[in-house]
Short mmCIF file of C-alpha atoms in Angstrom, two decimals:
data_model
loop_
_atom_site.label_atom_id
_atom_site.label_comp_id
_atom_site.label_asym_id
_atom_site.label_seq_id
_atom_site.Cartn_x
_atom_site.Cartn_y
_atom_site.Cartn_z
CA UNK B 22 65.54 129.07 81.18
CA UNK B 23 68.95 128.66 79.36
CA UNK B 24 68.65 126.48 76.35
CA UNK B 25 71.09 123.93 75.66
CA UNK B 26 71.84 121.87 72.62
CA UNK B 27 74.41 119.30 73.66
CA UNK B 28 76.25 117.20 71.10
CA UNK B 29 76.91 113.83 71.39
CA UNK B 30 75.73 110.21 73.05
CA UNK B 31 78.62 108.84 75.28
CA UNK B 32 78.95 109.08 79.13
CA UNK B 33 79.50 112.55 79.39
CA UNK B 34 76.67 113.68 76.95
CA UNK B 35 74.00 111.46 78.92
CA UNK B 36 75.20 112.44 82.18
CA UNK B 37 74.73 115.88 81.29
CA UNK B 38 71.70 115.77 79.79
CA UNK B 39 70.25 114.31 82.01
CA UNK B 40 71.79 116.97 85.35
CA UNK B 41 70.48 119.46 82.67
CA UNK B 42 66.86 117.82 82.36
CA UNK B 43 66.60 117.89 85.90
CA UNK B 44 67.32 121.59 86.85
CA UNK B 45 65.43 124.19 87.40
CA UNK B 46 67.49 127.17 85.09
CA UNK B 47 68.69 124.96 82.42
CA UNK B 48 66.69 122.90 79.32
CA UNK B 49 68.42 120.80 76.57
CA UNK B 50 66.28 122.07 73.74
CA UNK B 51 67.99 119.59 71.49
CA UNK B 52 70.41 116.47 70.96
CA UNK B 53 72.96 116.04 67.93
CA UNK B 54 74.10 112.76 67.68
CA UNK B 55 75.10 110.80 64.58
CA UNK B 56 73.67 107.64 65.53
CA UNK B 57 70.05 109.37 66.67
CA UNK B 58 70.27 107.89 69.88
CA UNK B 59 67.50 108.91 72.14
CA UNK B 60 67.25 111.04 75.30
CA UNK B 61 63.49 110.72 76.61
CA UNK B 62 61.22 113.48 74.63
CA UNK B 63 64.23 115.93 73.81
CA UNK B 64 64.29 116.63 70.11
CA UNK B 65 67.44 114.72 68.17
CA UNK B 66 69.01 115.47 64.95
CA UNK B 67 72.01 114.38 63.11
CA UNK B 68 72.05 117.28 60.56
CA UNK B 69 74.17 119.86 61.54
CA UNK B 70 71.58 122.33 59.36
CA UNK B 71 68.61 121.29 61.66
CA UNK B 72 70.30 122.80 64.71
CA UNK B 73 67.90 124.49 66.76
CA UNK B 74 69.01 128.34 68.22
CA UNK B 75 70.33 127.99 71.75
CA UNK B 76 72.25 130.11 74.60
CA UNK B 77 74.74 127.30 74.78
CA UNK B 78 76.32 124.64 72.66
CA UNK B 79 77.77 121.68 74.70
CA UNK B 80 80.00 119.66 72.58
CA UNK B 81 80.55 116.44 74.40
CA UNK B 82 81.85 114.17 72.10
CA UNK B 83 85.46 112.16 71.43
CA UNK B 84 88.07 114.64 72.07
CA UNK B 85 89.68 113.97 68.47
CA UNK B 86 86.54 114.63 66.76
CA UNK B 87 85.80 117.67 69.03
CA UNK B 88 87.65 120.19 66.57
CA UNK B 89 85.69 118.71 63.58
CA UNK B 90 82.75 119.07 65.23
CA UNK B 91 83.12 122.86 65.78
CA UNK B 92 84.36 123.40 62.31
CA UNK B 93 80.94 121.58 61.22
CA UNK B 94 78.40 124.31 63.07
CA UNK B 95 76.44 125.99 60.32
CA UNK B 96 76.64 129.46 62.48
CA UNK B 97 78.71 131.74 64.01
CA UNK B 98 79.44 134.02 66.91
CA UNK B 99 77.24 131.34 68.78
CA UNK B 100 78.23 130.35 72.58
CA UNK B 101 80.05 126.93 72.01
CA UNK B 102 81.90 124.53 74.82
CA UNK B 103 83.53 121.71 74.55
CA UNK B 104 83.81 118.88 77.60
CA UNK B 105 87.24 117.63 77.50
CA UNK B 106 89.91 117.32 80.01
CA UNK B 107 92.71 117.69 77.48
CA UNK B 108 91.60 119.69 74.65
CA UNK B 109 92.56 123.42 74.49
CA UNK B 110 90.40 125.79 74.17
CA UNK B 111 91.70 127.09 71.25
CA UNK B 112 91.44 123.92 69.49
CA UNK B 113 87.69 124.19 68.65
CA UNK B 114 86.92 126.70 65.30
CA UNK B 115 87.06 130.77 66.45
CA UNK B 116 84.11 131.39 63.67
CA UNK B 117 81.91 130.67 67.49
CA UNK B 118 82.63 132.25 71.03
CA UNK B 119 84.44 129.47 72.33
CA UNK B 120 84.59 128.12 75.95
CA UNK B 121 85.05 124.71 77.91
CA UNK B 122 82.79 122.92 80.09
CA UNK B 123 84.72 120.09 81.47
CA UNK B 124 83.26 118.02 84.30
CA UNK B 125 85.85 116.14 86.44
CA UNK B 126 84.81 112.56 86.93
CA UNK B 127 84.47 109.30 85.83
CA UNK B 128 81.49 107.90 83.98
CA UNK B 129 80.03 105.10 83.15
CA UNK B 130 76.62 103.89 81.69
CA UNK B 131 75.33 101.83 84.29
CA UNK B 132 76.39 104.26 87.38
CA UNK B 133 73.83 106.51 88.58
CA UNK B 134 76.45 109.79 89.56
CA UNK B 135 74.97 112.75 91.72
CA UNK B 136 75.96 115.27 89.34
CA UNK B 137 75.41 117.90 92.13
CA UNK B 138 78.97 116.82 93.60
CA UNK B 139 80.69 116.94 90.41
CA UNK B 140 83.38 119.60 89.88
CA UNK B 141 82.42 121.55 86.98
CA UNK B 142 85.84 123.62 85.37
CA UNK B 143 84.52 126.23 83.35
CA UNK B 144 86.71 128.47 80.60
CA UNK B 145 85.72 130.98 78.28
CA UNK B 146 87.31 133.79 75.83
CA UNK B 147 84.80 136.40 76.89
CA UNK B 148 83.57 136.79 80.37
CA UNK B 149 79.70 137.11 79.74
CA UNK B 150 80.32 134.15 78.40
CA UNK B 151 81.66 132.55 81.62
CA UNK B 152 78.99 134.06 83.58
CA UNK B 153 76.37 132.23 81.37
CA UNK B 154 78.80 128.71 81.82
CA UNK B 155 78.75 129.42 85.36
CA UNK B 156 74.87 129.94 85.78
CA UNK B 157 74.49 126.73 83.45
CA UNK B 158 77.11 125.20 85.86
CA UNK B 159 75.92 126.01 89.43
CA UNK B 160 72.05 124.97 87.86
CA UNK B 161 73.75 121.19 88.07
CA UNK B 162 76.54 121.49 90.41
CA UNK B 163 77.80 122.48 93.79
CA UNK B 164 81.39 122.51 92.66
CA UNK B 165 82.15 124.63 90.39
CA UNK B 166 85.98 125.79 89.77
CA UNK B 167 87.31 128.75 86.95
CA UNK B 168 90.30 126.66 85.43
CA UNK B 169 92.43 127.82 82.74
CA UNK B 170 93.83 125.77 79.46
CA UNK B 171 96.93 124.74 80.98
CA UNK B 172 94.99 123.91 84.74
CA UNK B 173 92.46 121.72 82.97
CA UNK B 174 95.90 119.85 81.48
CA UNK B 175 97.33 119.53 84.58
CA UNK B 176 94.13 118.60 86.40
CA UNK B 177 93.75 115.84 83.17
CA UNK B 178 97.20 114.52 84.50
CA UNK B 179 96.18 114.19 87.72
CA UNK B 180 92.90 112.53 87.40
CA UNK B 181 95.30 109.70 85.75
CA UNK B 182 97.22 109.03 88.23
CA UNK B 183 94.49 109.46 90.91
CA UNK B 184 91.91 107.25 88.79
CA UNK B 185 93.09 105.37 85.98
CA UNK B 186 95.90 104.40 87.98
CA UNK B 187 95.09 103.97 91.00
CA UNK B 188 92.70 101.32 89.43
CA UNK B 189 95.40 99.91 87.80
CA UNK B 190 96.60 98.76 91.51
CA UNK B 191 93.42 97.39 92.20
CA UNK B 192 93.53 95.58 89.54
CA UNK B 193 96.60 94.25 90.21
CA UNK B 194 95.82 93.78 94.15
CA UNK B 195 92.96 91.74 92.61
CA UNK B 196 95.63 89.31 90.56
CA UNK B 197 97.73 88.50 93.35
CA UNK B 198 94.37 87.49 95.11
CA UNK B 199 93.34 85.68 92.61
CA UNK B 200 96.58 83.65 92.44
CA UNK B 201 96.51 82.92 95.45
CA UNK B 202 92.42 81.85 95.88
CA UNK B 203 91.71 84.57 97.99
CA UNK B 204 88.37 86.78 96.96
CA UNK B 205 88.65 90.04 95.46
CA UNK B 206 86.23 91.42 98.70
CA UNK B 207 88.48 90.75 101.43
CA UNK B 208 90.11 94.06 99.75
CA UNK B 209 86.95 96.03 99.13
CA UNK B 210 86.87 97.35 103.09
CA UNK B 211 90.77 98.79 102.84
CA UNK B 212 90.22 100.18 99.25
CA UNK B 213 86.92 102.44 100.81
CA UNK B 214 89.10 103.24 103.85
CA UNK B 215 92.04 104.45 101.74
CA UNK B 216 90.08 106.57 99.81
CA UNK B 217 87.61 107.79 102.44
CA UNK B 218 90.83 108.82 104.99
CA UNK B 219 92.22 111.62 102.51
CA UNK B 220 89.01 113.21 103.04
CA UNK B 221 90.28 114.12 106.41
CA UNK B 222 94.38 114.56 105.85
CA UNK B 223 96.76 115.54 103.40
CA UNK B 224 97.67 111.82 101.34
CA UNK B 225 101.62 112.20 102.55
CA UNK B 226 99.57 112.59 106.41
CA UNK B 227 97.88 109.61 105.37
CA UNK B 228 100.99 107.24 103.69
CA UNK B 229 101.81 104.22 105.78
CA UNK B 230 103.39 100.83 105.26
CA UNK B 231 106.69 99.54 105.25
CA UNK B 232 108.08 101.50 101.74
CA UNK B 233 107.43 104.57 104.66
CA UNK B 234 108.92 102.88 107.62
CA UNK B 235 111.75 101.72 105.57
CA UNK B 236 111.02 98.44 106.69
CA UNK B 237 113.69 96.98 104.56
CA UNK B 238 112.77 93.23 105.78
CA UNK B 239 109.27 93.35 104.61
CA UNK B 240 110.15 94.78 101.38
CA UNK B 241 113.17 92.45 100.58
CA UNK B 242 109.90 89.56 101.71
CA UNK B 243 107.54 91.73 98.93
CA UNK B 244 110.25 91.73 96.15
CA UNK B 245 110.56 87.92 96.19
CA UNK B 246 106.92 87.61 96.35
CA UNK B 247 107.26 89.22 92.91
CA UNK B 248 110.22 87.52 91.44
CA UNK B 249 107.61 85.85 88.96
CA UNK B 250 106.33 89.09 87.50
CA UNK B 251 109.21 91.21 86.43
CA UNK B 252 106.33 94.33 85.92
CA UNK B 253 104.70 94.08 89.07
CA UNK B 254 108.24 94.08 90.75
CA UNK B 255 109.10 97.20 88.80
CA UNK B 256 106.25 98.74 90.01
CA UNK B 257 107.04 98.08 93.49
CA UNK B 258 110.34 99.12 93.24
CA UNK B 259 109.51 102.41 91.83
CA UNK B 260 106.30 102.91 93.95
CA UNK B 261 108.04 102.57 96.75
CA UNK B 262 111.35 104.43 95.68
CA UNK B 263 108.78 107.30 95.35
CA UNK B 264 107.36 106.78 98.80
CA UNK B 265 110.54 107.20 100.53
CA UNK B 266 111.50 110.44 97.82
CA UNK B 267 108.42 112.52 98.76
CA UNK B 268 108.13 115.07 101.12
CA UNK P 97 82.24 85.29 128.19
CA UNK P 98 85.63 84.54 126.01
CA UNK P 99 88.47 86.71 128.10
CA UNK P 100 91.25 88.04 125.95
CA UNK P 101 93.92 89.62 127.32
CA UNK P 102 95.33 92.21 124.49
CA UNK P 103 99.57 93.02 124.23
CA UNK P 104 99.76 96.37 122.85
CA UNK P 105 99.19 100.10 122.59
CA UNK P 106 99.60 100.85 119.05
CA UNK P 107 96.35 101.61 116.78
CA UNK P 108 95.56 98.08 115.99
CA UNK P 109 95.73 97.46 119.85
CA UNK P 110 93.11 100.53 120.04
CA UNK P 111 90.56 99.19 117.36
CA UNK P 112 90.81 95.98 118.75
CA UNK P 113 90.52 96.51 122.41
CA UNK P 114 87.51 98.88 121.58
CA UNK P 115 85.89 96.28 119.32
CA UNK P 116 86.07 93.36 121.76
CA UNK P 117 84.48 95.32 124.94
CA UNK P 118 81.77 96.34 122.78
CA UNK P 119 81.03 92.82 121.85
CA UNK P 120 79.11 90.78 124.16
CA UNK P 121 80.83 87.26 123.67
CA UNK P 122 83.86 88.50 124.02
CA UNK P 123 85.59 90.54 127.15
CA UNK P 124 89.19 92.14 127.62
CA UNK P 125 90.14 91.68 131.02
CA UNK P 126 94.05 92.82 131.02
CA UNK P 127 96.00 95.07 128.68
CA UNK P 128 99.42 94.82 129.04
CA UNK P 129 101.95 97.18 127.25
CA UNK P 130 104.95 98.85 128.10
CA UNK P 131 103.98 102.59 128.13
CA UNK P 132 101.30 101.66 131.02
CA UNK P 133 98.89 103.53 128.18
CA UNK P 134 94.89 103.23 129.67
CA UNK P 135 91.88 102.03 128.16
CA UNK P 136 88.58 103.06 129.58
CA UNK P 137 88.63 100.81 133.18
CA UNK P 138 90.37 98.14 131.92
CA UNK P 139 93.11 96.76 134.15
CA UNK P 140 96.54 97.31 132.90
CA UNK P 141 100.27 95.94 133.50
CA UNK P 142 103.53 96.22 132.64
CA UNK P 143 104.80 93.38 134.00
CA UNK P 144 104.85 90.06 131.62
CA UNK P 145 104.17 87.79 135.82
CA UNK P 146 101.30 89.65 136.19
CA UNK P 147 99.18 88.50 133.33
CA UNK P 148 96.03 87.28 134.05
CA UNK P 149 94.49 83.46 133.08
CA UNK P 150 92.93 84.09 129.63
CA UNK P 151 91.39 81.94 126.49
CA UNK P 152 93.24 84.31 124.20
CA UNK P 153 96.52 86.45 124.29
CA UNK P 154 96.38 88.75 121.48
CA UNK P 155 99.76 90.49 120.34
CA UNK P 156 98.73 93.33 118.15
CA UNK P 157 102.72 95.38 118.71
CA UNK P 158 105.15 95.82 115.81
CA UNK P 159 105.99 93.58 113.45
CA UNK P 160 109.73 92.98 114.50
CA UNK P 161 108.63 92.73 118.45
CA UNK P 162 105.98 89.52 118.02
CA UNK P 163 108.55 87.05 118.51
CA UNK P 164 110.16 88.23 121.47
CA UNK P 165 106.54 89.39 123.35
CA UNK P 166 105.76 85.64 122.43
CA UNK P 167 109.23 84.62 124.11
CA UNK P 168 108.65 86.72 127.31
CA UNK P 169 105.56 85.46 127.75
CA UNK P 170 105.55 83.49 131.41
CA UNK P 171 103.59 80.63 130.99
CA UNK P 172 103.17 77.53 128.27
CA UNK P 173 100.25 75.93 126.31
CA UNK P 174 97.84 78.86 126.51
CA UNK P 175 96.46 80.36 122.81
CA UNK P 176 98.40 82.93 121.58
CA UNK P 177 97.75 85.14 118.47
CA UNK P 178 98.88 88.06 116.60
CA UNK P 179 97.79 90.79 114.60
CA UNK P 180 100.24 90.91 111.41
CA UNK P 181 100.02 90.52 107.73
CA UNK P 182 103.70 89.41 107.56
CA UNK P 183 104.85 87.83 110.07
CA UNK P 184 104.61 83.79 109.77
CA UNK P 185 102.53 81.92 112.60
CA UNK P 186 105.64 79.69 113.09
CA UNK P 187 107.68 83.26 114.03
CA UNK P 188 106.22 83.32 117.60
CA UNK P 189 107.30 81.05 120.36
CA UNK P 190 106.32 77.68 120.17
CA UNK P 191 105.49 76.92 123.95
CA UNK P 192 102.18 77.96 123.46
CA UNK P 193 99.43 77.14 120.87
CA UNK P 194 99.72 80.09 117.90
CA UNK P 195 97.18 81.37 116.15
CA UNK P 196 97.28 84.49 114.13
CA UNK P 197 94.01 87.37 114.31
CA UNK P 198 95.00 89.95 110.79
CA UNK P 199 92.74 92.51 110.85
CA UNK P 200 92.89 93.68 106.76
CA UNK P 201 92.63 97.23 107.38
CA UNK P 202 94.38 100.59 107.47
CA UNK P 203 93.93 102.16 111.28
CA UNK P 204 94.35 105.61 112.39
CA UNK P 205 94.47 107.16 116.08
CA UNK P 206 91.74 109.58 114.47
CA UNK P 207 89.44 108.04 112.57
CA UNK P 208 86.96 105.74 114.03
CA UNK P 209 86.60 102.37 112.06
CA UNK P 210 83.28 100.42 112.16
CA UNK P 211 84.85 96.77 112.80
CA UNK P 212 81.77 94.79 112.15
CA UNK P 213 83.09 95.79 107.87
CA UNK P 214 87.11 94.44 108.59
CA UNK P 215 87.61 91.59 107.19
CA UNK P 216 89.03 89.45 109.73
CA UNK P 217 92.04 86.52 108.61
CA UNK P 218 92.49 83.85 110.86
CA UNK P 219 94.64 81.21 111.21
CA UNK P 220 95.55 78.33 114.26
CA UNK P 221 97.51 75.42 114.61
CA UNK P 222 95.20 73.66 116.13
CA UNK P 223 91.39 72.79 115.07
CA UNK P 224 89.74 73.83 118.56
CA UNK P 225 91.78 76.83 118.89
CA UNK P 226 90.73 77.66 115.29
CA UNK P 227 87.38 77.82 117.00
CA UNK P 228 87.79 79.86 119.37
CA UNK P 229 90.01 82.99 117.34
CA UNK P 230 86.62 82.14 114.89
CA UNK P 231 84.28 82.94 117.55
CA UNK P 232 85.87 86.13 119.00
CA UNK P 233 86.26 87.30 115.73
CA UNK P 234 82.57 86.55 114.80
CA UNK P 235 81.82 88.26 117.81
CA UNK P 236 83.37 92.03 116.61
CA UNK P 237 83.48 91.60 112.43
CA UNK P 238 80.78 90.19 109.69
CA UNK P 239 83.52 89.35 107.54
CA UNK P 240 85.88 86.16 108.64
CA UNK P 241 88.31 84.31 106.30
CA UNK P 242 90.73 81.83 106.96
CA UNK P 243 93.68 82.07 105.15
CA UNK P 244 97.11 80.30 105.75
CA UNK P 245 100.44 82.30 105.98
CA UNK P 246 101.33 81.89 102.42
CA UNK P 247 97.93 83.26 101.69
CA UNK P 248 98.50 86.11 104.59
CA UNK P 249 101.43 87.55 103.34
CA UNK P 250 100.18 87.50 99.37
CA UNK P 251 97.27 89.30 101.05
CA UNK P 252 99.85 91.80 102.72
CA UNK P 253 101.87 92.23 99.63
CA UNK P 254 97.76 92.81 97.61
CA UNK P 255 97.44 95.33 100.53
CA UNK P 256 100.32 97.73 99.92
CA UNK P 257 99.13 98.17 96.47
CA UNK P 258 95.66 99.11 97.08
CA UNK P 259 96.53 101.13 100.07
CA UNK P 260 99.78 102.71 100.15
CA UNK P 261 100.99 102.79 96.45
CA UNK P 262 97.05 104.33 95.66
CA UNK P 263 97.59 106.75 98.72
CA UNK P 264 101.20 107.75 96.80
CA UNK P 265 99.26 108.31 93.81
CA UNK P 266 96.72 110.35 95.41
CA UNK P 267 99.97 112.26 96.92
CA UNK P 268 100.78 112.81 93.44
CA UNK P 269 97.93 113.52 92.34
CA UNK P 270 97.67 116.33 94.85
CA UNK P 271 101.18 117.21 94.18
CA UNK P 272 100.35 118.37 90.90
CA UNK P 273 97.22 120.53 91.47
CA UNK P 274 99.16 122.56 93.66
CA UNK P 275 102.01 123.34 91.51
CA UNK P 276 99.31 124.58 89.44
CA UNK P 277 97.42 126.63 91.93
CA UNK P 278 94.64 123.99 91.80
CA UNK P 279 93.07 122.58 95.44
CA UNK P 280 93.15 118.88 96.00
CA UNK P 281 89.98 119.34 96.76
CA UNK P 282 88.70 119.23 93.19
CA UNK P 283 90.22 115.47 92.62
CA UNK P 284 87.99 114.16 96.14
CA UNK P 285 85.01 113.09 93.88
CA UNK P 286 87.09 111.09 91.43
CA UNK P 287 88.86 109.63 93.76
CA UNK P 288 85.49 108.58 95.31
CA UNK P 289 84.24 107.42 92.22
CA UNK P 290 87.27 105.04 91.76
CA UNK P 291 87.57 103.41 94.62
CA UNK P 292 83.03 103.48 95.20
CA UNK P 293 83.33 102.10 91.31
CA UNK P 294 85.39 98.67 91.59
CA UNK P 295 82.08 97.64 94.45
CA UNK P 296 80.13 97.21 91.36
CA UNK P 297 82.39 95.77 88.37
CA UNK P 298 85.84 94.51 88.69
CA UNK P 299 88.96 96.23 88.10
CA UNK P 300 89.74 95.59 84.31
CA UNK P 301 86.26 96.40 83.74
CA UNK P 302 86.20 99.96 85.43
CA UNK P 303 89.27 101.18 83.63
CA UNK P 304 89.60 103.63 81.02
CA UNK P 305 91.58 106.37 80.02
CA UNK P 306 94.32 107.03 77.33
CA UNK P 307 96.78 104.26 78.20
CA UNK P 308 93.44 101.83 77.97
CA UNK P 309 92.38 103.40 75.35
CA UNK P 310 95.96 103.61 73.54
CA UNK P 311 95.11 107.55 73.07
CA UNK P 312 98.89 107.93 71.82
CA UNK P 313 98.71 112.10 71.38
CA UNK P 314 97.29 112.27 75.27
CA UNK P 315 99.78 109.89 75.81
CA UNK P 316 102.71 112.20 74.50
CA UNK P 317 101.13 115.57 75.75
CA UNK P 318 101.36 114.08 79.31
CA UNK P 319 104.47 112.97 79.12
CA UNK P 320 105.60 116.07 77.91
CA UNK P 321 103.90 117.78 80.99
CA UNK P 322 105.97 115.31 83.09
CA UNK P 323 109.38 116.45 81.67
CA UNK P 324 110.69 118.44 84.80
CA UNK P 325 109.87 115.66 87.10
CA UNK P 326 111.60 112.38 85.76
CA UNK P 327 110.72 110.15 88.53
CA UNK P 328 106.53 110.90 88.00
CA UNK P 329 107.53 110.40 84.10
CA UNK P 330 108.75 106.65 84.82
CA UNK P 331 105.77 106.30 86.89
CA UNK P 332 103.86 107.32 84.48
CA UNK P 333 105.41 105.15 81.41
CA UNK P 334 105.32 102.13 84.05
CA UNK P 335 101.69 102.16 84.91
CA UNK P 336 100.92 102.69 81.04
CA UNK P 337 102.79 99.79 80.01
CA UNK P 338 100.93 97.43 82.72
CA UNK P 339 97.92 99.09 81.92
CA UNK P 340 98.24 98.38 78.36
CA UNK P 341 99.88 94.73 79.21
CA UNK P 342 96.96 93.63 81.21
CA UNK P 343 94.10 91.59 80.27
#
């Protein structure tokens, strides 16, 4: 079994720990979290001098407290990965063999996620060092991708526009709905059919509507639908401005 | 039996004509469009004389051809309906009773849709007919609203942000993985997540991220990432602000 201390009590640290718990080539030997939250019967500390030894450090905390974190670690030359979409390798303390462990996906406390579909994008300094990520890795997951520093920022970009933003629209979908007394669920079916038909085609096989067609009519009808929110009309403009530039 | 007689050959004509000889209250007994296209062994014309008796006309053809199919059609005071977000009830021909049948969903020649989950939108001028476009669509869908044509083309206008802004996005989202060597296919799950995530909680709820969380060095370090592509920077800056605006 590789043994795993993870650090940390958000999303990310009880997701993994509990994919971790459940496998077969991995244990969490130990939690470090400042606020002694609990994880079932694993052991939990919050002094950094209590840390147990371990094959694998997973530091899964706030990404502008993962540097201080690594400069905290009463060892060295220790196996140590950080979690985080957007931090650089290179930003956690050298004094450990330094990697990244950085799951792509959203979570939240009260969704169940099968962690066995979550992309795992591993990066280390020294490759024994990936292989052990990667065995630690494919113990949980059945996606798992070797992604360099500046990937993992672009992939970090991406997963804005493709989650934080694309709620954004729902959100907004939702408000005209609202304002208009029309339930949110009468969009639930389209929203699970967008997302579920890029699955099978390229998005710009997928893009429809009138910004595509160039439907000028329906769009000069949209625009003065939004003449009473100057944001939402500058997001339609541009949106669709976007639609018609792409190729 | 209720006999429809469906005008079109486009893909909501498809869904549609498929849904209603599946259902057993409900029977298509003519399709008439102008490429002579076949479905299964149901008759088909050309020719706007030849058009059988029916309880319902459907006209599920492009937006900007409703009016005149309604104009050519040869007889008066039947029920006539059709199949678009935008286009007002009082846009067909008034010789016959209007009703209007929206199917809320995104269709494609190659994916199969399960109809009894579109949310149907119906709308009549007339109580009894009301009835009827309520029973035919009870027949093929589980979920049936009625909503006016204000309502509709709110709806329409909710639609294009949830479907073919968030399909943009996802184009985006793809574009930028590949620029990076990265396959789209590592984004699927998140994009999953997002849209399986708003089912549960609503929009506002479900986001996160640094514009949510007003995570200004992200913030910068993506914008400086979206330098060489100006038009994905204002994007960017756009959805921020409304992210950060919203409440």
């Amino acid at each position: 079994m590789i043994k795993v201390v993870v650090l940390g009590s958000g999303n990310v640290a009880s997701h993994l720990i509990q994919a971790l718990t459940a496998s077969k080539k991995s244990t969490v030997v130990q939690v470090f979290n400042r606020s002694n939250t609990v994880f079932g019967s694993i052991p939990v500390t919050d002094d950094y001098q209590q840390l147990l030894p371990a094959d694998l450090y997973l530091i899964a905390v706030a990404d502008d407290a993962i540097a201080e974190v690594s400069r905290s670690l009463p060892f060295e030359g220790r196996l140590i990965a950080h979690t985080s979409g957007s931090v650089s390798l290179l930003d956690t303390a050298k004094s450990n063999r330094r990697g990244v462990f950085y799951p792509l996906q959203t979570f939240s406390k009260s969704r169940a996620i099968d962690f066995s579909t979550v992309p795992l994008c591993l990066e280390a300094e020294h490759q024994a060092d990936y292989m052990l990520l990667q065995q630690v890795a494919e113990s949980i997951s059945e996606q798992v991708y070797q992604v360099d520093s500046e990937q993992r920022r672009a992939l970090h970009l991406s997963a804005v526009f493709v989650n934080n933003f694309v709620n954004h629209l729902y959100h907004i979908g939702e408000q005209i709905c609202k304002k208009n007394q029309l339930p949110f669920d009468i969009l639930r079916p389209l929203i699970a059919e967008t997302a579920a038909k890029i699955t099978e085609m390229p998005p710009l096989e997928a893009q429809t509507g009138p910004a595509k067609r160039r439907d000028n009519s329906t769009l000069l009808k949209h625009r003065e639908q939004l003449t009473s929110h100057p944001l939402y009309l500058q997001l339609y403009d541009l949106l669709t401005e976007a639609i018609q530039k792409s190729k």
